[in-house]
mmCIF file of C-alpha atoms in Angstrom:
data_model
loop_
_atom_site.group_PDB
_atom_site.id
_atom_site.type_symbol
_atom_site.label_atom_id
_atom_site.label_comp_id
_atom_site.label_asym_id
_atom_site.label_seq_id
_atom_site.Cartn_x
_atom_site.Cartn_y
_atom_site.Cartn_z
ATOM 1 C CA MET A 1298 -12.827 -2.562 -35.547
ATOM 2 C CA TYR A 1299 -9.802 -3.353 -33.213
ATOM 3 C CA ASN A 1300 -8.518 -6.913 -33.406
ATOM 4 C CA ASN A 1301 -11.716 -7.969 -35.467
ATOM 5 C CA ILE A 1302 -13.814 -6.851 -32.228
ATOM 6 C CA PRO A 1303 -16.211 -3.930 -33.049
ATOM 7 C CA PHE A 1304 -15.652 -0.725 -30.792
ATOM 8 C CA VAL A 1305 -19.482 -0.785 -29.917
ATOM 9 C CA GLN A 1306 -22.212 -3.365 -29.209
ATOM 10 C CA HIS A 1307 -25.770 -2.610 -28.756
ATOM 11 C CA PHE A 1308 -27.660 -4.585 -26.384
ATOM 12 C CA HIS A 1309 -30.093 -5.842 -29.004
ATOM 13 C CA GLU A 1310 -27.714 -6.928 -31.433
ATOM 14 C CA ASP A 1311 -27.586 -10.575 -32.621
ATOM 15 C CA ARG A 1312 -24.013 -10.898 -31.284
ATOM 16 C CA GLU A 1313 -22.849 -13.602 -28.667
ATOM 17 C CA PRO A 1314 -22.418 -11.805 -25.030
ATOM 18 C CA GLU A 1315 -18.700 -12.476 -25.017
ATOM 19 C CA LEU A 1316 -17.143 -11.700 -21.318
ATOM 20 C CA GLU A 1317 -13.525 -10.454 -23.142
ATOM 21 C CA VAL A 1318 -15.486 -8.290 -25.232
ATOM 22 C CA LEU A 1319 -18.241 -6.645 -22.931
ATOM 23 C CA GLY A 1320 -16.976 -7.192 -19.361
ATOM 24 C CA GLY A 1321 -19.007 -8.738 -16.724
ATOM 25 C CA LYS A 1322 -21.679 -6.347 -16.548
ATOM 26 C CA GLY A 1323 -22.287 -5.555 -20.303
ATOM 27 C CA ALA A 1324 -22.050 -9.449 -21.041
ATOM 28 C CA SER A 1325 -24.895 -10.109 -18.473
ATOM 29 C CA LEU A 1326 -27.078 -7.067 -20.072
ATOM 30 C CA VAL A 1327 -26.500 -8.241 -23.761
ATOM 31 C CA SER A 1328 -27.578 -11.923 -22.423
ATOM 32 C CA MET A 1329 -30.733 -10.623 -20.468
ATOM 33 C CA THR A 1330 -31.822 -8.595 -23.426
ATOM 34 C CA ALA A 1331 -31.463 -11.653 -25.806
ATOM 35 C CA ALA A 1332 -33.500 -13.624 -23.388
ATOM 36 C CA GLU A 1333 -36.320 -11.033 -23.643
ATOM 37 C CA MET A 1334 -36.054 -9.717 -19.991
ATOM 38 C CA PRO A 1335 -36.887 -6.226 -19.570
ATOM 39 C CA VAL A 1336 -33.630 -4.468 -19.515
ATOM 40 C CA PRO A 1337 -33.603 -0.773 -20.327
ATOM 41 C CA PRO A 1338 -31.991 -0.208 -23.757
ATOM 42 C CA GLY A 1339 -28.286 0.721 -24.148
ATOM 43 C CA PHE A 1340 -24.915 -0.397 -25.714
ATOM 44 C CA VAL A 1341 -21.395 -1.255 -24.777
ATOM 45 C CA VAL A 1342 -18.176 0.331 -25.458
ATOM 46 C CA THR A 1343 -16.287 -2.936 -25.813
ATOM 47 C CA THR A 1344 -12.877 -3.816 -24.832
ATOM 48 C CA ALA A 1345 -11.589 -2.974 -28.287
ATOM 49 C CA SER A 1346 -12.178 0.636 -27.526
ATOM 50 C CA PHE A 1347 -10.024 0.485 -24.554
ATOM 51 C CA ASP A 1348 -7.220 -1.537 -25.742
ATOM 52 C CA SER A 1349 -7.105 0.905 -28.844
ATOM 53 C CA PHE A 1350 -7.102 3.819 -26.473
ATOM 54 C CA MET A 1351 -4.450 2.432 -24.345
ATOM 55 C CA GLU A 1352 -2.155 1.387 -27.264
ATOM 56 C CA GLU A 1353 -2.357 5.082 -28.424
ATOM 57 C CA ALA A 1354 -1.772 6.306 -25.037
ATOM 58 C CA GLY A 1355 1.476 4.436 -25.202
ATOM 59 C CA ILE A 1356 1.785 4.061 -21.488
ATOM 60 C CA ALA A 1357 0.528 0.419 -20.677
ATOM 61 C CA GLU A 1358 3.946 -0.846 -20.050
ATOM 62 C CA GLN A 1359 4.668 1.759 -17.649
ATOM 63 C CA ILE A 1360 1.693 1.123 -15.814
ATOM 64 C CA HIS A 1361 2.351 -2.876 -15.499
ATOM 65 C CA ASN A 1362 5.924 -2.244 -14.225
ATOM 66 C CA ALA A 1363 4.733 0.112 -11.643
ATOM 67 C CA LEU A 1364 1.969 -2.230 -10.383
ATOM 68 C CA GLU A 1365 4.335 -5.073 -10.312
ATOM 69 C CA LYS A 1366 6.611 -3.145 -7.805
ATOM 70 C CA ILE A 1367 3.829 -1.821 -5.482
ATOM 71 C CA ASP A 1368 3.114 -3.305 -2.220
ATOM 72 C CA PRO A 1369 -0.838 -3.975 -1.589
ATOM 73 C CA GLU A 1370 -0.137 -3.282 2.177
ATOM 74 C CA ASP A 1371 0.943 0.147 1.580
ATOM 75 C CA VAL A 1372 -2.346 1.912 1.155
ATOM 76 C CA LYS A 1373 -0.918 5.495 0.948
ATOM 77 C CA ALA A 1374 1.552 4.261 -1.975
ATOM 78 C CA VAL A 1375 -1.380 2.566 -3.872
ATOM 79 C CA ASP A 1376 -3.617 5.735 -3.595
ATOM 80 C CA GLU A 1377 -0.816 7.806 -4.904
ATOM 81 C CA LEU A 1378 -0.064 5.498 -7.523
ATOM 82 C CA SER A 1379 -3.877 4.853 -8.643
ATOM 83 C CA GLN A 1380 -4.243 8.859 -8.859
ATOM 84 C CA LYS A 1381 -1.265 9.266 -11.016
ATOM 85 C CA ILE A 1382 -2.535 6.408 -13.586
ATOM 86 C CA ARG A 1383 -6.107 7.675 -13.748
ATOM 87 C CA ASP A 1384 -4.888 11.525 -14.428
ATOM 88 C CA ALA A 1385 -2.561 10.162 -16.787
ATOM 89 C CA LEU A 1386 -5.285 8.280 -18.690
ATOM 90 C CA CYS A 1387 -7.833 10.963 -18.506
ATOM 91 C CA SER A 1388 -5.338 13.255 -20.145
ATOM 92 C CA ARG A 1389 -5.033 11.182 -23.142
ATOM 93 C CA LYS A 1390 -6.826 11.511 -26.453
ATOM 94 C CA VAL A 1391 -9.414 9.070 -27.461
ATOM 95 C CA PRO A 1392 -8.733 7.513 -30.983
ATOM 96 C CA THR A 1393 -10.818 9.067 -33.892
ATOM 97 C CA ALA A 1394 -12.237 5.713 -35.061
ATOM 98 C CA THR A 1395 -13.320 4.759 -31.321
ATOM 99 C CA ARG A 1396 -14.999 8.125 -30.539
ATOM 100 C CA ALA A 1397 -16.856 8.120 -34.027
ATOM 101 C CA ALA A 1398 -18.387 4.599 -33.198
ATOM 102 C CA VAL A 1399 -19.374 5.868 -29.809
ATOM 103 C CA VAL A 1400 -20.866 8.971 -31.090
ATOM 104 C CA GLU A 1401 -23.031 6.794 -33.576
ATOM 105 C CA ALA A 1402 -24.044 4.470 -30.948
ATOM 106 C CA TYR A 1403 -25.108 7.270 -28.695
ATOM 107 C CA GLU A 1404 -27.159 9.096 -31.327
ATOM 108 C CA SER A 1405 -28.860 5.777 -32.291
ATOM 109 C CA LEU A 1406 -29.930 5.048 -28.422
ATOM 110 C CA MET A 1407 -31.240 8.492 -28.114
ATOM 111 C CA GLU A 1408 -33.354 7.946 -31.303
ATOM 112 C CA GLN A 1409 -34.458 4.618 -29.940
ATOM 113 C CA CYS A 1410 -35.522 6.443 -26.662
ATOM 114 C CA GLY A 1411 -37.446 9.264 -28.690
ATOM 115 C CA GLY A 1412 -34.853 12.183 -27.844
ATOM 116 C CA GLU A 1413 -32.156 13.010 -25.504
ATOM 117 C CA VAL A 1414 -32.538 11.110 -22.177
ATOM 118 C CA PRO A 1415 -30.293 10.602 -19.232
ATOM 119 C CA VAL A 1416 -27.884 7.665 -19.414
ATOM 120 C CA ALA A 1417 -25.963 5.701 -16.787
ATOM 121 C CA VAL A 1418 -22.223 5.311 -17.667
ATOM 122 C CA ARG A 1419 -20.814 1.936 -15.868
ATOM 123 C CA SER A 1420 -17.572 0.509 -15.835
ATOM 124 C CA SER A 1421 -17.692 -3.443 -17.090
ATOM 125 C CA ALA A 1422 -14.273 -4.869 -16.434
ATOM 126 C CA THR A 1423 -13.595 -8.428 -17.789
ATOM 127 C CA ALA A 1424 -12.620 -9.858 -14.353
ATOM 128 C CA GLU A 1425 -15.909 -8.747 -12.792
ATOM 129 C CA ASP A 1426 -19.298 -10.289 -11.988
ATOM 130 C CA LEU A 1427 -17.749 -13.909 -12.190
ATOM 131 C CA PRO A 1428 -18.728 -16.794 -10.253
ATOM 132 C CA ASP A 1429 -15.388 -16.960 -8.470
ATOM 133 C CA ALA A 1430 -14.426 -13.256 -8.132
ATOM 134 C CA SER A 1431 -16.210 -10.312 -5.943
ATOM 135 C CA PHE A 1432 -15.573 -7.605 -8.255
ATOM 136 C CA ALA A 1433 -18.798 -5.714 -7.489
ATOM 137 C CA GLY A 1434 -18.401 -1.862 -6.834
ATOM 138 C CA GLN A 1435 -14.522 -2.029 -7.633
ATOM 139 C CA GLN A 1436 -14.589 0.236 -10.626
ATOM 140 C CA ASP A 1437 -16.885 3.605 -11.010
ATOM 141 C CA THR A 1438 -20.495 4.167 -12.252
ATOM 142 C CA TYR A 1439 -21.827 7.806 -13.320
ATOM 143 C CA LEU A 1440 -25.570 7.892 -12.991
ATOM 144 C CA TRP A 1441 -28.027 10.818 -14.612
ATOM 145 C CA GLN A 1442 -25.298 11.740 -17.524
ATOM 146 C CA VAL A 1443 -26.929 14.089 -20.075
ATOM 147 C CA GLY A 1444 -25.368 14.734 -23.640
ATOM 148 C CA LEU A 1445 -22.734 13.388 -25.640
ATOM 149 C CA ASP A 1446 -19.943 15.406 -24.170
ATOM 150 C CA SER A 1447 -20.647 14.334 -20.712
ATOM 151 C CA VAL A 1448 -21.182 10.614 -21.693
ATOM 152 C CA THR A 1449 -17.712 10.591 -23.573
ATOM 153 C CA GLU A 1450 -15.884 12.235 -20.516
ATOM 154 C CA HIS A 1451 -17.140 9.588 -18.244
ATOM 155 C CA ILE A 1452 -16.575 6.609 -20.452
ATOM 156 C CA ARG A 1453 -12.821 7.678 -20.311
ATOM 157 C CA LYS A 1454 -13.250 7.995 -16.301
ATOM 158 C CA CYS A 1455 -14.508 4.510 -16.454
ATOM 159 C CA TRP A 1456 -11.677 3.107 -18.333
ATOM 160 C CA ALA A 1457 -9.534 4.894 -15.755
ATOM 161 C CA SER A 1458 -11.165 3.345 -12.880
ATOM 162 C CA LEU A 1459 -9.692 -0.023 -13.803
ATOM 163 C CA TYR A 1460 -6.878 1.401 -11.643
ATOM 164 C CA THR A 1461 -8.868 2.660 -8.589
ATOM 165 C CA SER A 1462 -7.161 1.741 -5.359
ATOM 166 C CA ARG A 1463 -9.549 -0.699 -4.335
ATOM 167 C CA ALA A 1464 -9.340 -2.560 -7.755
ATOM 168 C CA ILE A 1465 -5.374 -2.585 -7.572
ATOM 169 C CA ILE A 1466 -5.352 -3.864 -4.094
ATOM 170 C CA TYR A 1467 -8.093 -6.661 -4.836
ATOM 171 C CA ARG A 1468 -6.109 -7.949 -7.898
ATOM 172 C CA LEU A 1469 -2.865 -7.839 -6.080
ATOM 173 C CA LYS A 1470 -4.011 -9.384 -2.813
ATOM 174 C CA ASN A 1471 -5.706 -12.392 -5.201
ATOM 175 C CA ASN A 1472 -2.969 -12.751 -7.598
ATOM 176 C CA ILE A 1473 -4.902 -11.601 -10.590
ATOM 177 C CA PRO A 1474 -2.371 -10.331 -13.163
ATOM 178 C CA ASN A 1475 -2.780 -6.721 -14.575
ATOM 179 C CA GLU A 1476 -1.307 -7.566 -17.635
ATOM 180 C CA GLY A 1477 -4.464 -8.728 -20.347
ATOM 181 C CA LEU A 1478 -6.939 -6.885 -18.438
ATOM 182 C CA SER A 1479 -9.397 -4.737 -20.194
ATOM 183 C CA MET A 1480 -12.506 -2.525 -19.630
ATOM 184 C CA ALA A 1481 -15.810 -2.444 -21.295
ATOM 185 C CA VAL A 1482 -18.150 0.468 -20.668
ATOM 186 C CA VAL A 1483 -22.022 0.096 -20.422
ATOM 187 C CA VAL A 1484 -24.209 3.149 -21.494
ATOM 188 C CA GLN A 1485 -27.717 2.524 -20.545
ATOM 189 C CA LYS A 1486 -30.812 4.377 -20.531
ATOM 190 C CA MET A 1487 -31.563 5.772 -16.848
ATOM 191 C CA VAL A 1488 -34.865 4.583 -15.025
ATOM 192 C CA ASN A 1489 -36.789 7.099 -13.354
ATOM 193 C CA SER A 1490 -36.959 5.023 -10.294
ATOM 194 C CA ALA A 1491 -39.938 5.161 -8.000
ATOM 195 C CA VAL A 1492 -38.642 2.399 -6.001
ATOM 196 C CA ALA A 1493 -35.477 0.303 -6.553
ATOM 197 C CA GLY A 1494 -33.147 -2.250 -4.862
ATOM 198 C CA VAL A 1495 -31.716 -5.574 -4.920
ATOM 199 C CA ALA A 1496 -32.793 -9.267 -4.478
ATOM 200 C CA MET A 1497 -30.996 -12.538 -3.951
ATOM 201 C CA THR A 1498 -32.143 -15.990 -4.859
ATOM 202 C CA LEU A 1499 -30.961 -17.533 -1.546
ATOM 203 C CA ASN A 1500 -30.629 -16.234 1.947
ATOM 204 C CA PRO A 1501 -27.224 -14.491 2.254
ATOM 205 C CA THR A 1502 -27.224 -14.930 6.082
ATOM 206 C CA ASN A 1503 -26.990 -18.781 5.670
ATOM 207 C CA GLY A 1504 -26.993 -19.792 2.106
ATOM 208 C CA ASP A 1505 -30.614 -21.188 2.071
ATOM 209 C CA ILE A 1506 -31.445 -21.458 -1.363
ATOM 210 C CA SER A 1507 -35.119 -21.946 -0.738
ATOM 211 C CA LYS A 1508 -35.565 -18.522 -0.048
ATOM 212 C CA ILE A 1509 -35.270 -15.037 -1.778
ATOM 213 C CA VAL A 1510 -34.432 -11.961 -0.139
ATOM 214 C CA ILE A 1511 -35.317 -8.592 -1.325
ATOM 215 C CA ASP A 1512 -34.060 -4.981 -0.200
ATOM 216 C CA ALA A 1513 -36.151 -2.032 -1.456
ATOM 217 C CA SER A 1514 -35.979 1.647 -0.766
ATOM 218 C CA TRP A 1515 -37.599 4.772 -2.432
ATOM 219 C CA GLY A 1516 -35.809 6.488 -5.635
ATOM 220 C CA VAL A 1517 -32.662 5.126 -7.378
ATOM 221 C CA GLY A 1518 -31.235 2.189 -5.909
ATOM 222 C CA GLU A 1519 -27.985 3.456 -5.597
ATOM 223 C CA MET A 1520 -28.281 4.321 -1.998
ATOM 224 C CA VAL A 1521 -29.414 0.694 -1.101
ATOM 225 C CA VAL A 1522 -26.359 -0.675 -3.038
ATOM 226 C CA SER A 1523 -24.081 1.539 -1.365
ATOM 227 C CA GLY A 1524 -25.451 1.019 2.291
ATOM 228 C CA GLU A 1525 -26.722 4.721 2.435
ATOM 229 C CA VAL A 1526 -30.185 3.945 3.506
ATOM 230 C CA THR A 1527 -31.710 1.154 5.470
ATOM 231 C CA PRO A 1528 -34.187 -0.327 3.101
ATOM 232 C CA ASP A 1529 -37.122 -2.675 3.764
ATOM 233 C CA ASN A 1530 -35.853 -6.218 3.985
ATOM 234 C CA LEU A 1531 -38.362 -8.976 3.043
ATOM 235 C CA LEU A 1532 -37.694 -12.896 3.139
ATOM 236 C CA LEU A 1533 -39.765 -14.995 0.905
ATOM 237 C CA ASP A 1534 -40.042 -18.734 0.070
ATOM 238 C CA LYS A 1535 -39.000 -19.346 -3.135
ATOM 239 C CA ILE A 1536 -41.581 -21.976 -4.033
ATOM 240 C CA THR A 1537 -44.771 -20.255 -2.737
ATOM 241 C CA LEU A 1538 -43.319 -16.610 -3.019
ATOM 242 C CA GLN A 1539 -45.112 -16.047 0.469
ATOM 243 C CA ILE A 1540 -43.349 -13.526 2.900
ATOM 244 C CA VAL A 1541 -41.850 -15.354 5.602
ATOM 245 C CA SER A 1542 -40.461 -12.328 7.516
ATOM 246 C CA GLU A 1543 -40.337 -8.726 6.651
ATOM 247 C CA HIS A 1544 -38.425 -5.552 8.376
ATOM 248 C CA ILE A 1545 -39.475 -2.089 7.332
ATOM 249 C CA GLY A 1546 -36.285 0.131 7.087
ATOM 250 C CA ALA A 1547 -35.822 3.790 8.002
ATOM 251 C CA LYS A 1548 -35.938 4.768 4.581
ATOM 252 C CA THR A 1549 -35.191 8.310 5.436
ATOM 253 C CA ALA A 1550 -33.543 9.736 2.011
ATOM 254 C CA GLU A 1551 -33.939 9.253 -1.727
ATOM 255 C CA LEU A 1552 -32.094 9.809 -4.782
ATOM 256 C CA VAL A 1553 -34.548 11.603 -7.491
ATOM 257 C CA PRO A 1554 -34.015 13.549 -10.756
ATOM 258 C CA ASP A 1555 -33.798 17.040 -10.724
ATOM 259 C CA ALA A 1556 -34.814 18.523 -14.159
ATOM 260 C CA LYS A 1557 -33.188 22.088 -13.383
ATOM 261 C CA ALA A 1558 -29.829 20.440 -12.271
ATOM 262 C CA LYS A 1559 -30.054 17.740 -14.730
ATOM 263 C CA ALA A 1560 -28.634 15.374 -12.235
ATOM 264 C CA LEU A 1561 -29.837 13.153 -9.433
ATOM 265 C CA VAL A 1562 -30.249 15.047 -5.915
ATOM 266 C CA GLN A 1563 -30.697 13.558 -2.572
ATOM 267 C CA ARG A 1564 -33.733 14.503 -0.696
ATOM 268 C CA ASP A 1565 -35.487 13.848 2.700
ATOM 269 C CA VAL A 1566 -38.199 11.162 2.789
ATOM 270 C CA PRO A 1567 -41.231 12.289 4.672
ATOM 271 C CA GLN A 1568 -42.113 10.279 7.707
ATOM 272 C CA GLU A 1569 -45.220 8.786 6.532
ATOM 273 C CA ARG A 1570 -43.256 7.404 3.368
ATOM 274 C CA ALA A 1571 -40.410 6.405 5.197
ATOM 275 C CA ASN A 1572 -41.946 4.195 7.821
ATOM 276 C CA VAL A 1573 -44.133 2.105 5.433
ATOM 277 C CA ARG A 1574 -43.168 -0.599 2.970
ATOM 278 C CA CYS A 1575 -42.300 0.945 -0.471
ATOM 279 C CA LEU A 1576 -43.621 -2.328 -2.329
ATOM 280 C CA THR A 1577 -47.006 -3.616 -2.595
ATOM 281 C CA ASP A 1578 -47.866 -7.393 -2.235
ATOM 282 C CA ASP A 1579 -48.044 -7.719 -5.918
ATOM 283 C CA GLU A 1580 -44.683 -5.814 -6.592
ATOM 284 C CA VAL A 1581 -42.961 -8.196 -3.960
ATOM 285 C CA VAL A 1582 -44.192 -11.190 -6.219
ATOM 286 C CA GLN A 1583 -43.203 -9.496 -9.423
ATOM 287 C CA VAL A 1584 -39.603 -8.946 -7.975
ATOM 288 C CA ALA A 1585 -39.380 -12.341 -6.725
ATOM 289 C CA LYS A 1586 -40.526 -13.825 -10.092
ATOM 290 C CA MET A 1587 -37.868 -11.656 -11.985
ATOM 291 C CA ALA A 1588 -35.067 -12.963 -9.615
ATOM 292 C CA LYS A 1589 -35.917 -16.649 -10.159
ATOM 293 C CA ARG A 1590 -36.262 -15.935 -13.950
ATOM 294 C CA ALA A 1591 -32.683 -14.432 -13.720
ATOM 295 C CA GLU A 1592 -31.507 -17.656 -11.618
ATOM 296 C CA LYS A 1593 -32.995 -20.096 -14.099
ATOM 297 C CA HIS A 1594 -31.304 -18.405 -17.047
ATOM 298 C CA TYR A 1595 -27.772 -18.286 -15.425
ATOM 299 C CA LYS A 1596 -28.489 -21.779 -13.819
ATOM 300 C CA CYS A 1597 -26.897 -20.553 -10.439
ATOM 301 C CA PRO A 1598 -28.082 -18.241 -7.453
ATOM 302 C CA GLN A 1599 -28.138 -14.390 -8.525
ATOM 303 C CA ASP A 1600 -27.992 -11.068 -7.174
ATOM 304 C CA ILE A 1601 -30.070 -8.789 -9.318
ATOM 305 C CA GLU A 1602 -30.503 -5.176 -9.206
ATOM 306 C CA TRP A 1603 -33.950 -4.066 -10.087
ATOM 307 C CA ALA A 1604 -36.291 -0.833 -10.416
ATOM 308 C CA LEU A 1605 -39.895 0.369 -10.695
ATOM 309 C CA ASP A 1606 -39.810 3.029 -13.442
ATOM 310 C CA ALA A 1607 -42.404 5.742 -12.856
ATOM 311 C CA ASP A 1608 -42.680 6.563 -16.279
ATOM 312 C CA LEU A 1609 -44.148 3.043 -17.085
ATOM 313 C CA PRO A 1610 -47.708 1.686 -16.270
ATOM 314 C CA ALA A 1611 -47.992 -0.829 -13.422
ATOM 315 C CA GLY A 1612 -47.423 -4.318 -14.516
ATOM 316 C CA GLU A 1613 -44.992 -3.047 -16.903
ATOM 317 C CA ASN A 1614 -42.789 -0.866 -14.952
ATOM 318 C CA LEU A 1615 -40.363 -3.399 -13.428
ATOM 319 C CA LEU A 1616 -36.989 -3.347 -15.057
ATOM 320 C CA LEU A 1617 -33.938 -5.367 -14.596
ATOM 321 C CA LEU A 1618 -30.744 -3.510 -14.258
ATOM 322 C CA GLN A 1619 -28.177 -6.141 -13.425
ATOM 323 C CA SER A 1620 -27.741 -9.555 -12.536
ATOM 324 C CA ARG A 1621 -24.790 -11.180 -11.331
ATOM 325 C CA PRO A 1622 -23.596 -14.660 -9.723
ATOM 326 C CA GLU A 1623 -23.981 -14.424 -6.005
ATOM 327 C CA THR A 1624 -20.420 -15.229 -4.737
ATOM 328 C CA VAL A 1625 -20.453 -15.738 -0.930
ATOM 329 C CA HIS A 1626 -22.255 -18.937 -0.312
ATOM 330 C CA SER A 1627 -22.030 -20.124 -3.882
ATOM 331 C CA ASN A 1628 -18.329 -20.453 -3.853
ATOM 332 C CA GLY A 1629 -17.226 -20.455 -0.300
ATOM 333 C CA SER A 1630 -16.797 -17.023 1.885
ATOM 334 C CA ALA A 1631 -15.528 -14.176 -0.071
ATOM 335 C CA LYS A 1632 -14.242 -11.272 1.595
ATOM 336 C CA PRO A 1633 -15.346 -7.975 0.344
ATOM 337 C CA ALA A 1634 -12.676 -5.716 -1.215
ATOM 338 C CA GLU A 1635 -10.970 -3.418 1.106
ATOM 339 C CA LYS A 1636 -11.908 0.356 0.583
ATOM 340 C CA THR A 1637 -9.570 3.039 0.437
ATOM 341 C CA SER A 1638 -9.665 6.592 -0.280
ATOM 342 C CA ALA A 1639 -7.717 8.453 -3.086
ATOM 343 C CA ALA A 1640 -4.804 10.687 -2.199
ATOM 344 C CA SER A 1641 -3.203 13.355 -4.370
ATOM 345 C CA PRO A 1642 0.125 12.262 -6.080
ATOM 346 C CA THR A 1643 3.313 13.448 -4.330
ATOM 347 C CA PRO A 1644 6.855 13.494 -5.842
ATOM 348 C CA GLY A 1645 9.084 10.719 -5.590
ATOM 349 C CA SER A 1646 7.001 7.934 -6.270
ATOM 350 C CA GLY A 1647 9.302 6.505 -8.862
ATOM 351 C CA PHE A 1648 6.429 6.526 -11.606
ATOM 352 C CA ASP A 1649 6.993 8.880 -14.554
ATOM 353 C CA LEU A 1650 4.110 9.333 -16.796
ATOM 354 C CA GLY A 1651 5.240 12.680 -17.956
ATOM 355 C CA SER A 1652 3.062 15.743 -17.889
ATOM 356 C CA ILE A 1653 -0.201 14.491 -16.172
ATOM 357 C CA THR A 1654 -3.186 16.648 -16.269
ATOM 358 C CA SER A 1655 -6.469 15.346 -15.043
ATOM 359 C CA ALA A 1656 -8.450 18.377 -15.862
ATOM 360 C CA VAL A 1657 -7.850 17.709 -19.948
ATOM 361 C CA MET A 1658 -10.951 16.390 -20.843
ATOM 362 C CA SER A 1659 -11.226 18.381 -24.332
ATOM 363 C CA ALA A 1660 -9.434 15.614 -26.124
ATOM 364 C CA SER A 1661 -12.312 13.303 -26.015
ATOM 365 C CA LYS A 1662 -14.781 15.685 -27.577
#
């Protein structure tokens, strides 16, 4: 416990999904699990863990002071500052009580899953997935992590990703204060995705709430979310669930698990699969119904991520990975955050965190 908040909260626990404890992504997953939606199991490393970590690191005030002085238009300076902050955080030791809580939660999840399975480690900031913010993708996600050491290392990387260049710039440009921000981290069983994608409970091109749009491609859905493949695109009537129009995308690549590498690998999709729709008619309807269910649960248009698990039987294999409010048409036009590249720190930036070593990960083990 830290300030009466537990260090870890399992999805299935009988606790309220509080944004300030679980972050946007974590609160959504806990809420959907409580609503008995088909969410893969997992837990959230709460903001109490991050806050305890930052207190022990003792550099929060230096970070805030440096961010107050930075010009969001000076991309190079933001990149350098971002890298220094993240390297500094990744070199700090995780408090003993926090680590013990994570270890216990991880072992419990592995037992629930019947043995060691890969997990996704996802950032869940307190200022993301909100109806009036467009924070999606601004912090980091690490897929197909296997083993406790890898998971704990990437939890800390997620904490540090609160200070990616794109997140810093977005907050500065939108007058979102850095003080008071916190970061939770979702640890969730990976889905062995045969097909995955996104769905929106309105037409994003014109805001028509009588439609549902589905994007789908082979393998893990990260390539759809990141725009690395051209997915199948289907427009449905929200009431009848009939397909109004469809475009078969050039699904030339997919992310799939590699047992030897214990990681996701990208491979080419044969032409006979690339040029056909990757969802059956029944699966299209299932995805649309799930999107409508999420919209009914949250009482506003939703942007969901979903996957068909190759390890589960048909009819039981559609899983809900995330649901967030649609922000562009629901609350006026929202511009996406500017993406910037990380640069190596250079001397003379005026930001001194002492000896900064990004490679020191053993402290969390």
